[in-house]
CSV table of C-alpha atoms in Angstrom, one decimal:
chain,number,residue,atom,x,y,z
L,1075,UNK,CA,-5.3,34.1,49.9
L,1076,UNK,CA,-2.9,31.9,48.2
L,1077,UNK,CA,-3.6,28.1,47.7
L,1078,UNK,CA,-0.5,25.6,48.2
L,1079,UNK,CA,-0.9,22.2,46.6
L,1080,UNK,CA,0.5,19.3,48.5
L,1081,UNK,CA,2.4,17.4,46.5
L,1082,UNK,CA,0.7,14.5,46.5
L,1083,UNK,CA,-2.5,16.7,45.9
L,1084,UNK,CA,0.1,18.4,43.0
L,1085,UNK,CA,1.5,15.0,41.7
L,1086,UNK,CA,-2.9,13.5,41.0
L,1087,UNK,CA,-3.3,17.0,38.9
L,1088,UNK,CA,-0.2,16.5,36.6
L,1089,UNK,CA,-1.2,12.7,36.0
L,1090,UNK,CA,-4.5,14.0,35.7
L,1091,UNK,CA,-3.4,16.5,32.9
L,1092,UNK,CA,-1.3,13.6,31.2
L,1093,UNK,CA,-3.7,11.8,28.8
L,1094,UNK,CA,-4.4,15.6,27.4
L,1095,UNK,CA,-1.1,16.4,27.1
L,1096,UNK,CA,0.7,16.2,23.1
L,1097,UNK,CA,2.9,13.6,23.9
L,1098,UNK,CA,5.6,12.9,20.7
L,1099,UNK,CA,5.8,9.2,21.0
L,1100,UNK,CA,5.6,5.9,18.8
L,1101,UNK,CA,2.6,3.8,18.0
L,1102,UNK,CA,1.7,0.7,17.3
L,1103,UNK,CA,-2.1,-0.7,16.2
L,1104,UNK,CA,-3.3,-4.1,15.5
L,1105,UNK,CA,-4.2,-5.1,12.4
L,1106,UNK,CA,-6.8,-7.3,11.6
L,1107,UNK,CA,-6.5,-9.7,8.5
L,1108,UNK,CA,-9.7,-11.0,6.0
L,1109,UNK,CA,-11.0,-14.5,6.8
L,1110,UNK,CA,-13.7,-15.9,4.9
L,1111,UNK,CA,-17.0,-17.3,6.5
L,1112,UNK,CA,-17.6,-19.7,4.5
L,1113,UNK,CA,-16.0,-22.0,1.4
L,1114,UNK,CA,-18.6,-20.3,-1.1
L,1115,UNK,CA,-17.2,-16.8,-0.1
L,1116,UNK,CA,-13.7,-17.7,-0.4
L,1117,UNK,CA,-15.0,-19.2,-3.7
L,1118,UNK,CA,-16.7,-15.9,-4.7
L,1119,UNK,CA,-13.5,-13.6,-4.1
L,1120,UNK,CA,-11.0,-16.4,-5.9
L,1121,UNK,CA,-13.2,-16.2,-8.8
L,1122,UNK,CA,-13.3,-12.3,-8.9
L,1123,UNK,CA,-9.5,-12.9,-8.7
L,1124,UNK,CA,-9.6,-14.8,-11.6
L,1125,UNK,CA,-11.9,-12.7,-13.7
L,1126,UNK,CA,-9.4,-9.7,-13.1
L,1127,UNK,CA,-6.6,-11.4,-14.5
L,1128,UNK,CA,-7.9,-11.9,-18.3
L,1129,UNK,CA,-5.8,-9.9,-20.5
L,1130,UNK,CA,-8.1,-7.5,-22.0
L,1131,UNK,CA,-6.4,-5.8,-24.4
L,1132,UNK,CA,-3.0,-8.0,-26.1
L,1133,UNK,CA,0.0,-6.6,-24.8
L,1134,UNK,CA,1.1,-5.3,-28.4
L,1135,UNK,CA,-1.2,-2.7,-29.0
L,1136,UNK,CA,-1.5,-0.8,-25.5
L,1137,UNK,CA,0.9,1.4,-26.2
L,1138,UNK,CA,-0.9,3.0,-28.8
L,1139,UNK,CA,-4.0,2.7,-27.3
L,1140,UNK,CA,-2.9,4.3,-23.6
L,1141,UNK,CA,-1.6,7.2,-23.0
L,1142,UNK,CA,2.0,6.7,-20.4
L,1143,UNK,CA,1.2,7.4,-16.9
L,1144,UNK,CA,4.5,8.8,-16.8
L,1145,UNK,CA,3.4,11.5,-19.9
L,1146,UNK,CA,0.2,12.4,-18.0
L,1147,UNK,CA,1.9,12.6,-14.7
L,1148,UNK,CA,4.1,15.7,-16.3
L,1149,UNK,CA,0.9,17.1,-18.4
L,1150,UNK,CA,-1.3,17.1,-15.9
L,1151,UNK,CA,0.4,17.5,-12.9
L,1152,UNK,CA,-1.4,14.5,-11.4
L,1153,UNK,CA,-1.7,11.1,-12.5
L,1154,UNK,CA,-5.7,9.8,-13.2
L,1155,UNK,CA,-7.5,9.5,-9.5
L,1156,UNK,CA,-7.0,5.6,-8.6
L,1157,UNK,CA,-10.1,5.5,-6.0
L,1158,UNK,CA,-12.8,5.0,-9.0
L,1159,UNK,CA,-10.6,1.7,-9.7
L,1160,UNK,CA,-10.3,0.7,-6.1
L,1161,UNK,CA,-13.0,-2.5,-4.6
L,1162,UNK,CA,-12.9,-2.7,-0.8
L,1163,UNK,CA,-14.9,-5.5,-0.4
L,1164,UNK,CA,-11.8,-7.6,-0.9
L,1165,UNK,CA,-9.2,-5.8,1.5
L,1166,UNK,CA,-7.6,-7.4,3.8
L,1167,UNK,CA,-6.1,-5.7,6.4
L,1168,UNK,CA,-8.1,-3.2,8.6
L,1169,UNK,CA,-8.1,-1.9,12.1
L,1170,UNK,CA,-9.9,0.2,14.5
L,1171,UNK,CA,-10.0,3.8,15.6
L,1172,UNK,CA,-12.9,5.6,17.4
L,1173,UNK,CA,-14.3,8.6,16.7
L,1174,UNK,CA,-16.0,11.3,19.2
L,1175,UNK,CA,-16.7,11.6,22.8
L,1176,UNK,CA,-17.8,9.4,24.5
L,1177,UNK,CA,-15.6,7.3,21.9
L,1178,UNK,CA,-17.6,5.4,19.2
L,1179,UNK,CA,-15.6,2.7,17.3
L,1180,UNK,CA,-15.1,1.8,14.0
L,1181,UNK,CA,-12.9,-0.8,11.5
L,1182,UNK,CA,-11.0,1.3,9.0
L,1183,UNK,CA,-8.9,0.2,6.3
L,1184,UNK,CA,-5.2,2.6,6.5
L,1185,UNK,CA,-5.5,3.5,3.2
L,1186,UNK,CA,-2.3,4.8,1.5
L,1187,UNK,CA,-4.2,4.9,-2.0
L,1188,UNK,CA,-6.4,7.8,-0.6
L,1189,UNK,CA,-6.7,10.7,1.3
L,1190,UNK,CA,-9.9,11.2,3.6
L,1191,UNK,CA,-11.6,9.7,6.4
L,1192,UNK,CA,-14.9,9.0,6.3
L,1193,UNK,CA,-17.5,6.9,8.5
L,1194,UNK,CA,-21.2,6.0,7.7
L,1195,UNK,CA,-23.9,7.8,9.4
L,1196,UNK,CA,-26.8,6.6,11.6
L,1197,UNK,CA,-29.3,8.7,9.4
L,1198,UNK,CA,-27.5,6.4,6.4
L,1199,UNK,CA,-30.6,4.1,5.9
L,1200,UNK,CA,-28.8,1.5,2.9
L,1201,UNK,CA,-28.3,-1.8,3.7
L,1202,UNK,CA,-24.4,-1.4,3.7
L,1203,UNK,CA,-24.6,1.1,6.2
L,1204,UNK,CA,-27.0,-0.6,8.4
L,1205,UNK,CA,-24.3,-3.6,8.3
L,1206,UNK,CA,-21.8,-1.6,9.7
L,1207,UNK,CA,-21.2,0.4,13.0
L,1208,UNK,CA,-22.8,4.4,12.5
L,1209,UNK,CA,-21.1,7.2,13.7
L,1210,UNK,CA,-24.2,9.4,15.7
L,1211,UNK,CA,-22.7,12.6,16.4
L,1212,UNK,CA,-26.0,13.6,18.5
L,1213,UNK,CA,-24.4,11.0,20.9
L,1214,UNK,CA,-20.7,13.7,20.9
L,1215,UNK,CA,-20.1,16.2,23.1
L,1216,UNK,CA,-16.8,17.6,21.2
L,1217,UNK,CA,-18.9,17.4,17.0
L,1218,UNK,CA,-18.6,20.2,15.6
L,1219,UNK,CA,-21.3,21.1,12.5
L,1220,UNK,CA,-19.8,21.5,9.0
L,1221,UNK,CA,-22.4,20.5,6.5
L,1222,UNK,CA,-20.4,20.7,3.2
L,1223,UNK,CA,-21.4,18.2,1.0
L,1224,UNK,CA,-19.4,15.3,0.1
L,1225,UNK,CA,-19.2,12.1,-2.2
L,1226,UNK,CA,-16.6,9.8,-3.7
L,1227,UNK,CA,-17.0,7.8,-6.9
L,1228,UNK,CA,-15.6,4.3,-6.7
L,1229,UNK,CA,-15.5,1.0,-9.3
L,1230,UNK,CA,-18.8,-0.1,-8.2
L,1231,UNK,CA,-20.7,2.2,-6.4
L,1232,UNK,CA,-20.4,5.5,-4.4
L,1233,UNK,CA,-20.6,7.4,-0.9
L,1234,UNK,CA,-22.3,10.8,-0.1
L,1235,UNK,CA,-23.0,13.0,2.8
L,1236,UNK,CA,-21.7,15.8,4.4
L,1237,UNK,CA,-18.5,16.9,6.2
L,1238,UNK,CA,-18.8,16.9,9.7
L,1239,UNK,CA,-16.0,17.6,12.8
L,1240,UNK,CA,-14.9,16.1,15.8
L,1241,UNK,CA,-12.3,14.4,17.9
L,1242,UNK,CA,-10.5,10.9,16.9
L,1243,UNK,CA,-8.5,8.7,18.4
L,1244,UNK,CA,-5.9,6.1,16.3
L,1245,UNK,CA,-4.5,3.7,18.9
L,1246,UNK,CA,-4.2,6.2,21.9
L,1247,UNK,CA,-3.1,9.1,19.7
L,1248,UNK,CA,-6.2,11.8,20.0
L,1249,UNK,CA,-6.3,14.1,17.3
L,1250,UNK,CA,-8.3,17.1,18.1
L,1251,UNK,CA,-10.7,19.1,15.6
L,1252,UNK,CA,-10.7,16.2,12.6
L,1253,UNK,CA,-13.0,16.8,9.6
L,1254,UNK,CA,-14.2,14.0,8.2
L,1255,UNK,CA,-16.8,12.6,5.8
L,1256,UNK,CA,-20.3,11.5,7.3
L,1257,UNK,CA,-22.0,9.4,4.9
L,1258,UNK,CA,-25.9,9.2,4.7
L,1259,UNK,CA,-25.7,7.2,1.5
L,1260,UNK,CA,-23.5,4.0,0.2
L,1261,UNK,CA,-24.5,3.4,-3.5
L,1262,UNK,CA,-23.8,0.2,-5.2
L,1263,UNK,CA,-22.4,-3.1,-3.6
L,1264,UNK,CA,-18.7,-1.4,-2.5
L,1265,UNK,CA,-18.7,-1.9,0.9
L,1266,UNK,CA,-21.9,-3.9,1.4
L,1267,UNK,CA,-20.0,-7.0,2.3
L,1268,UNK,CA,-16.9,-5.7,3.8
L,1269,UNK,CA,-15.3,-6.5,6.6
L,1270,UNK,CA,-15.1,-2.4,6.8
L,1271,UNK,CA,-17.0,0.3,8.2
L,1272,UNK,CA,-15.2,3.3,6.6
L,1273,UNK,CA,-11.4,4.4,5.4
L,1274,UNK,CA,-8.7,6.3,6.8
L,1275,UNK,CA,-6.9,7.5,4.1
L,1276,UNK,CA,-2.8,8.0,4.3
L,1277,UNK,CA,-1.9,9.6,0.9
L,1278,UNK,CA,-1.1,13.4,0.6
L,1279,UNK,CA,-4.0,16.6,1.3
L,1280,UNK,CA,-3.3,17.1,-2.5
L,1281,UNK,CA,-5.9,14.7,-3.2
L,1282,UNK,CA,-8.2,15.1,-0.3
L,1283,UNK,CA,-11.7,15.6,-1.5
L,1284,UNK,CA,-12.7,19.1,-0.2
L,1285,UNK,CA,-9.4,20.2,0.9
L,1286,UNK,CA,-9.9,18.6,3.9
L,1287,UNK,CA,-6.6,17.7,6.4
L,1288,UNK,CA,-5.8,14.0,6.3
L,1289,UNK,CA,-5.3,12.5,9.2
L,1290,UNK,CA,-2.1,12.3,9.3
L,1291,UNK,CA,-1.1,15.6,8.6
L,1292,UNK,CA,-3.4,16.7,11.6
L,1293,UNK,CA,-0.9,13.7,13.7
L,1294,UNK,CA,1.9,16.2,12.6
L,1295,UNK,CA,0.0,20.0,13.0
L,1296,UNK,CA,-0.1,18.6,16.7
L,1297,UNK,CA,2.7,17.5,17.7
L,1298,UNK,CA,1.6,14.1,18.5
L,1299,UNK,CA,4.6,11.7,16.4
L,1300,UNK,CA,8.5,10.7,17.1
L,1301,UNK,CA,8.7,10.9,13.3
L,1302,UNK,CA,6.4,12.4,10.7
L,1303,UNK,CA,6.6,8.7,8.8
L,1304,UNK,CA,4.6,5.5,9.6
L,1305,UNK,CA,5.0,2.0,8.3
L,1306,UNK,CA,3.2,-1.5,7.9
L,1307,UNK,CA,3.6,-4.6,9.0
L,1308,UNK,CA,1.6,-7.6,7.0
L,1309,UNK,CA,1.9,-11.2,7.9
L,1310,UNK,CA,1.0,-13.8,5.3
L,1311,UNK,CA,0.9,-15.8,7.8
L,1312,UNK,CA,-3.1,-17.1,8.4
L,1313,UNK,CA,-3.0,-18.1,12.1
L,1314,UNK,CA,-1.1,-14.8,13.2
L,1315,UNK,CA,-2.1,-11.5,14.3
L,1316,UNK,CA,0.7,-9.8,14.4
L,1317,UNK,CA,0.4,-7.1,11.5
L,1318,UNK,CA,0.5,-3.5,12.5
L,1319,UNK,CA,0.5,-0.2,11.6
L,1320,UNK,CA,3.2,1.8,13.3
L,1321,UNK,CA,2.6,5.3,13.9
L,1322,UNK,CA,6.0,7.9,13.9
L,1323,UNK,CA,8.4,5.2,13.8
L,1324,UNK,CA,9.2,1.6,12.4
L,1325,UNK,CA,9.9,-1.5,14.6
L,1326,UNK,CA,12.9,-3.6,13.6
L,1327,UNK,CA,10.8,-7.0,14.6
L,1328,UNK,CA,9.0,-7.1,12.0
L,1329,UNK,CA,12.0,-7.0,9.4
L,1330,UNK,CA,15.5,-8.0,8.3
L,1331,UNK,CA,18.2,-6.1,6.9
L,1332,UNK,CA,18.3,-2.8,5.8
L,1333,UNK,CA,15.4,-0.2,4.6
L,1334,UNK,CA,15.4,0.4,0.8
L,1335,UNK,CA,14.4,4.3,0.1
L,1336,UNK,CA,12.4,5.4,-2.9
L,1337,UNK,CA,12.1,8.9,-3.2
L,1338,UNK,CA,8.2,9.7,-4.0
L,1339,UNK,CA,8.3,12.2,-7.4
L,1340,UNK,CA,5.0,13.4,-6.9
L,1341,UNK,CA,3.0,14.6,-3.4
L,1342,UNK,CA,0.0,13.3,-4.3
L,1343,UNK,CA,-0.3,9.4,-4.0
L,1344,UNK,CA,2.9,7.8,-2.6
L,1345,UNK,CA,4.0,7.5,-6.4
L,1346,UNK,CA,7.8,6.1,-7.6
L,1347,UNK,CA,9.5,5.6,-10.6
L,1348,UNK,CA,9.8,2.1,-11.7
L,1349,UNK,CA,12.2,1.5,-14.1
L,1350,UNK,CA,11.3,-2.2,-15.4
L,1351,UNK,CA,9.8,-5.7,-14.3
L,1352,UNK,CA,12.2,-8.7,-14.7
L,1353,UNK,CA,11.1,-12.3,-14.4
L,1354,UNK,CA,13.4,-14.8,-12.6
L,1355,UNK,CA,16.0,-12.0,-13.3
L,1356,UNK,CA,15.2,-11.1,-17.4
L,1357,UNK,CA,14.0,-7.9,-17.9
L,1358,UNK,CA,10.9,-7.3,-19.9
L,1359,UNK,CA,11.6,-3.7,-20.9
L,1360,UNK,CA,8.1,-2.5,-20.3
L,1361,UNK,CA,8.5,1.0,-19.3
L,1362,UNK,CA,10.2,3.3,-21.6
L,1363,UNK,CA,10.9,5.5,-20.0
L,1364,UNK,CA,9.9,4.6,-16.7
L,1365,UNK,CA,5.9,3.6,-15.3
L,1366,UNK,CA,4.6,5.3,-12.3
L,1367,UNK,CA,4.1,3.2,-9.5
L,1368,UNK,CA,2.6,3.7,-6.1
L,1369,UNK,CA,2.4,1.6,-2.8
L,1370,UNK,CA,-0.8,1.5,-1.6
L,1371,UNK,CA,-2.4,-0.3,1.3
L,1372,UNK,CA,-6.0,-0.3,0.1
L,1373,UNK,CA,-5.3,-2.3,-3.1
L,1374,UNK,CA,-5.4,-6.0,-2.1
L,1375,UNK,CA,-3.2,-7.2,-4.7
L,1376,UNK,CA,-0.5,-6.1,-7.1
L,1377,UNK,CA,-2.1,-4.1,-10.1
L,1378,UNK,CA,-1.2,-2.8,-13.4
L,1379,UNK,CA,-2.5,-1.4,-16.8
L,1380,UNK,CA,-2.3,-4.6,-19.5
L,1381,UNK,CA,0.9,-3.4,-21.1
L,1382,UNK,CA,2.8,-4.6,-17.6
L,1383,UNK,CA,0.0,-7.1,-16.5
L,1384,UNK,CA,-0.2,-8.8,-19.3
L,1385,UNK,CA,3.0,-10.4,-19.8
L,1386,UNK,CA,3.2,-10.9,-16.3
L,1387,UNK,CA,-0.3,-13.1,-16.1
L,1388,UNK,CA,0.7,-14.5,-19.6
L,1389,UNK,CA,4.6,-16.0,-18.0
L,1390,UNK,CA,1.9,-17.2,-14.6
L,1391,UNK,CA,-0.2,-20.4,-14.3
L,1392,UNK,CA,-1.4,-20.8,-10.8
L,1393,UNK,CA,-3.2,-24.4,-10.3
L,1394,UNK,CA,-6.1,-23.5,-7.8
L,1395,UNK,CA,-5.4,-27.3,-6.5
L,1396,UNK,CA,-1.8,-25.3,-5.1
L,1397,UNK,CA,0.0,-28.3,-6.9
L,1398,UNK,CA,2.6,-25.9,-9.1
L,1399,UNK,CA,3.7,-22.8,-7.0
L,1400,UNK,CA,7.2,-22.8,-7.3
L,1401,UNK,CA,7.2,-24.0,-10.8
L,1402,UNK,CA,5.9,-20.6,-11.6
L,1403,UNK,CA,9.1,-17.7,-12.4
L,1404,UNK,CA,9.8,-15.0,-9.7
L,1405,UNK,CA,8.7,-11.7,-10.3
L,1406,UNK,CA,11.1,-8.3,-9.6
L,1407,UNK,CA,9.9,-4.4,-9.9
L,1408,UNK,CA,12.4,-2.1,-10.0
L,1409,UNK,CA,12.0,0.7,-8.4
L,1410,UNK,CA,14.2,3.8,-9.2
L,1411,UNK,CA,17.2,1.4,-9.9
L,1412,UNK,CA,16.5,-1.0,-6.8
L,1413,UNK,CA,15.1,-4.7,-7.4
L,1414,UNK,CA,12.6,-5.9,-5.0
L,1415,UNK,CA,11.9,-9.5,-6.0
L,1416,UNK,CA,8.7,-11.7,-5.2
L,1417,UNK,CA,9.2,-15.2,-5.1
L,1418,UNK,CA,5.9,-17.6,-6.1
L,1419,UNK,CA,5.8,-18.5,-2.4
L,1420,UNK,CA,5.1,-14.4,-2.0
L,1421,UNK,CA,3.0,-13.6,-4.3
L,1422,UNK,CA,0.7,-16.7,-4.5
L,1423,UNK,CA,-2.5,-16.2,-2.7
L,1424,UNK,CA,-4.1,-19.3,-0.7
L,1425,UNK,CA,-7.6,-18.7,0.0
L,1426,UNK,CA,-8.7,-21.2,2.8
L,1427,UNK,CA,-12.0,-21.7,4.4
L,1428,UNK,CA,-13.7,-24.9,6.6
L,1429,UNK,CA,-10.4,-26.5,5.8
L,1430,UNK,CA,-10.6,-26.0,1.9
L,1431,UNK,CA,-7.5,-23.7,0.1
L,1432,UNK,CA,-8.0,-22.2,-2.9
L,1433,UNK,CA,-4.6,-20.9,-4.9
L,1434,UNK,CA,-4.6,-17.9,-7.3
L,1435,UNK,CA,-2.0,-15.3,-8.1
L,1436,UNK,CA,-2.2,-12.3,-6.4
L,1437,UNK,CA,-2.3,-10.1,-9.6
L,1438,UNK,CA,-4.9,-8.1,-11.4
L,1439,UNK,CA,-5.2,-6.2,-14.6
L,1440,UNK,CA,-6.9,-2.1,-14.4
L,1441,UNK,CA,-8.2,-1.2,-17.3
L,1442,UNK,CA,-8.0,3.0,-17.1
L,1443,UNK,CA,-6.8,5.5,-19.5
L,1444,UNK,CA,-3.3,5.3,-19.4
L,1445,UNK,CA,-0.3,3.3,-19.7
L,1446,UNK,CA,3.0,2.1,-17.6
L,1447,UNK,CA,0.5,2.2,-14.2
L,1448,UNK,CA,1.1,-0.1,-11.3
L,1449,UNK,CA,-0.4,-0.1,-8.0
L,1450,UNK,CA,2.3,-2.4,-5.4
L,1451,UNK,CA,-0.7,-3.2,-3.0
L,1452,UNK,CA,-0.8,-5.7,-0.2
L,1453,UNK,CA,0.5,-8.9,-2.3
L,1454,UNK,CA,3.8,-6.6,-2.1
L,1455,UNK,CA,3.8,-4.6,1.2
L,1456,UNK,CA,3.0,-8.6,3.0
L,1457,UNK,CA,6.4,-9.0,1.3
L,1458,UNK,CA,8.1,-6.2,2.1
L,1459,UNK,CA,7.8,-4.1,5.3
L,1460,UNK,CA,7.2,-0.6,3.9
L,1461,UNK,CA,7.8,2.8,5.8
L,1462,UNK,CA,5.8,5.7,4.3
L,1463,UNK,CA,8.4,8.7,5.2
L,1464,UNK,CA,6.4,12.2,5.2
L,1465,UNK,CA,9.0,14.3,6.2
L,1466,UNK,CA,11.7,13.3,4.0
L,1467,UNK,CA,9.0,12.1,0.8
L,1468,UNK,CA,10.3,8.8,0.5
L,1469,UNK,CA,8.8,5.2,0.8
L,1470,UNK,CA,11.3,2.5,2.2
L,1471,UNK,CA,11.0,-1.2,1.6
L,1472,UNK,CA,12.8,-4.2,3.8
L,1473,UNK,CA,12.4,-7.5,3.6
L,1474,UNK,CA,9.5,-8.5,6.0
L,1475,UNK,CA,9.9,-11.2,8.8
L,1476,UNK,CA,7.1,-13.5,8.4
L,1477,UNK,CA,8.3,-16.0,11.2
L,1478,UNK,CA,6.4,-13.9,13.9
């Protein structure tokens, strides 16, 4: 006997199909940006600022001490990893995805300085864990058991656990079969006051812990993107929320003129060439012959071994009273022969909290073994509205419209 559908009855099925369907589409999620709680907070992170930015080794012998970025990058085949150096409890910008079914949530930092997703457990017992939401996946119908073992070193503390698998969604896009990190133990003070619960990370499987399939890449694998690219939207501005994180596309609001391309020379972090930093237009010939730079949305500020920090933070005084920001020189990094060009009004950080602002620049020294390293974090990308291009391994730069 043969069963005919009326087409109403037909029409319910097919929209009952839809939300399952791999739909190729553009999307947009909200980003949420840092405010402090209190004035000694605020305090807290301008001093951490400050203590960043003493020059630590004088700018005239680092190039015998390091070794060139740019000399490891073709020795190694990789530059050093640059999530040892990272500190999350400062970032800024974060946003929420859920993972499993029925859906749990959880704020991530989109981090383009990394490669894995992670989330803490509910058998993680630390106090940072028990701070944050815990992904259970006895609550999951769709986890699947792994059970490798997995950890990350970072600057001051750690994360360990086990791999586990299972569905996730990244503002309405539902990515099937993810592995990620389940962490049953935070180490150290990392993330125990961060706005944070975990880290998506955006950079190439290259330097995925374990092998495992960024994110990302699984976005592509199924179909579910316009565009294999995404790009990033960061307002300075305090009393808007209007930064975003566009999935497989760009959306011309949120800049002006044209988008810059930088073609990435390595598949591992989103890395560049620069060429040189100039201030208020005079070059300072510190990369010979060329530093490695990479844009990366996990770094909070703009940061660079001392042989290009230094004589930046040297040319810099920042009063914290605000009083002298534009007396203080613009900074440009050239990128593969293209000048991007921070004004003071850009890179000058105002820290406010119960109606008290803080000033400080938004720079800060690493101190790693190596030269000619510089890490364009969210003091630049607020700047400059950057497009991460996967499929043609490029990152793009436009100026970013921060009258929204």
């Amino acid at each position: 006997m043969t069963t005919i559908l009326s087409p109403v009855l037909l029409l319910l099925f097919c929209c009952a199909l839809l939300p399952f369907a791999a739909t190729s589409r553009i999307i947009e999620i909200p980003l949420s940006k840092r405010e402090f709680s209190s004035v000694h907070s605020a305090r807290a992170y301008t001093e951490r600022l400050r203590i960043s930015q003493q020059p630590s080794i004088s700018s005239s012998n680092t190039r015998n001490f390091f070794k060139p970025a740019i000399q490891t990058l073709f020795e190694k085949g990789s530059i050093a990893p640059i999530v040892p150096l990272k500190d999350y409890e400062d970032v800024q910008y974060y946003g929420e995805i859920t993972i499993g079914n029925p859906p749990q949530s959880f704020k991530m930092v989109f981090d383009t300085g990394s490669s894995n997703l992670w989330a803490p457990s509910v058998e993680c017992k630390d106090l940072s864990c028990v701070r944050h939401a815990r992904y259970n996946h006895t609550q999951s119908r769709t986890y699947v058991k792994n059970g490798r073992s997995f950890n990350i070193t970072y600057g001051t503390g750690a994360v360990k656990g086990y791999l586990s698998q299972d569905d996730v969604m990244v503002g309405g896009l539902y990515v099937k079969n993810q592995v990620f990190g389940e962490v049953t133990r935070e180490l150290g003070n990392t993330f125990l006051n961060a706005k944070i619960d975990g880290i998506l990370g955006m950079a190439f499987p290259q330097i995925a812990v374990d092998g495992v399939t960024p994110v990302f890449n699984n976005m592509m694998q199924q179909g579910l993107l316009e565009k294999n690219l995404f790009s990033f939207y960061m307002t300075k501005n305090p009393q808007s929320v209007s930064s975003a994180l566009i999935l497989g596309g760009v959306n011309e609001k949120y800049y002006s003129g044209p988008i810059t391309y930088i073609p990435v020379q390595q598949q591992s972090y989103w890395l560049m060439y620069m060429d040189d930093v100039a201030l208020n237009g005079q070059n300072m010939q510190l990369c010979y012959p060329a530093c490695a730079a990479i844009a990366d949305t996990g770094t909070s500020l703009i940061a660079a071994t001392p042989d290009i920090m230094n004589p930046i933070l040297n040319s810099i005084q920042v009063n914290e009273d605000c009083s002298n920001i534009d007396s203080n020189p613009s900074v440009t990094f050239i990128l593969s022969g293209k000048s991007f060009t921070l004004t003071p009004r850009d890179y000058v950080l105002k820290i406010s909290s119960q109606g008290q602002t803080q000033c400080v620049a938004g720079f800060q020294t690493l101190n790693m073994n190596t030269s000619g390293f510089i890490i364009l974090g969210d003091t630049f990308i607020s700047t400059y509205y950057t497009v991460f291009d996967y499929e043609n391994k490029r990152v793009g730069f436009a100026k970013s419209n921060q009258n929204l």
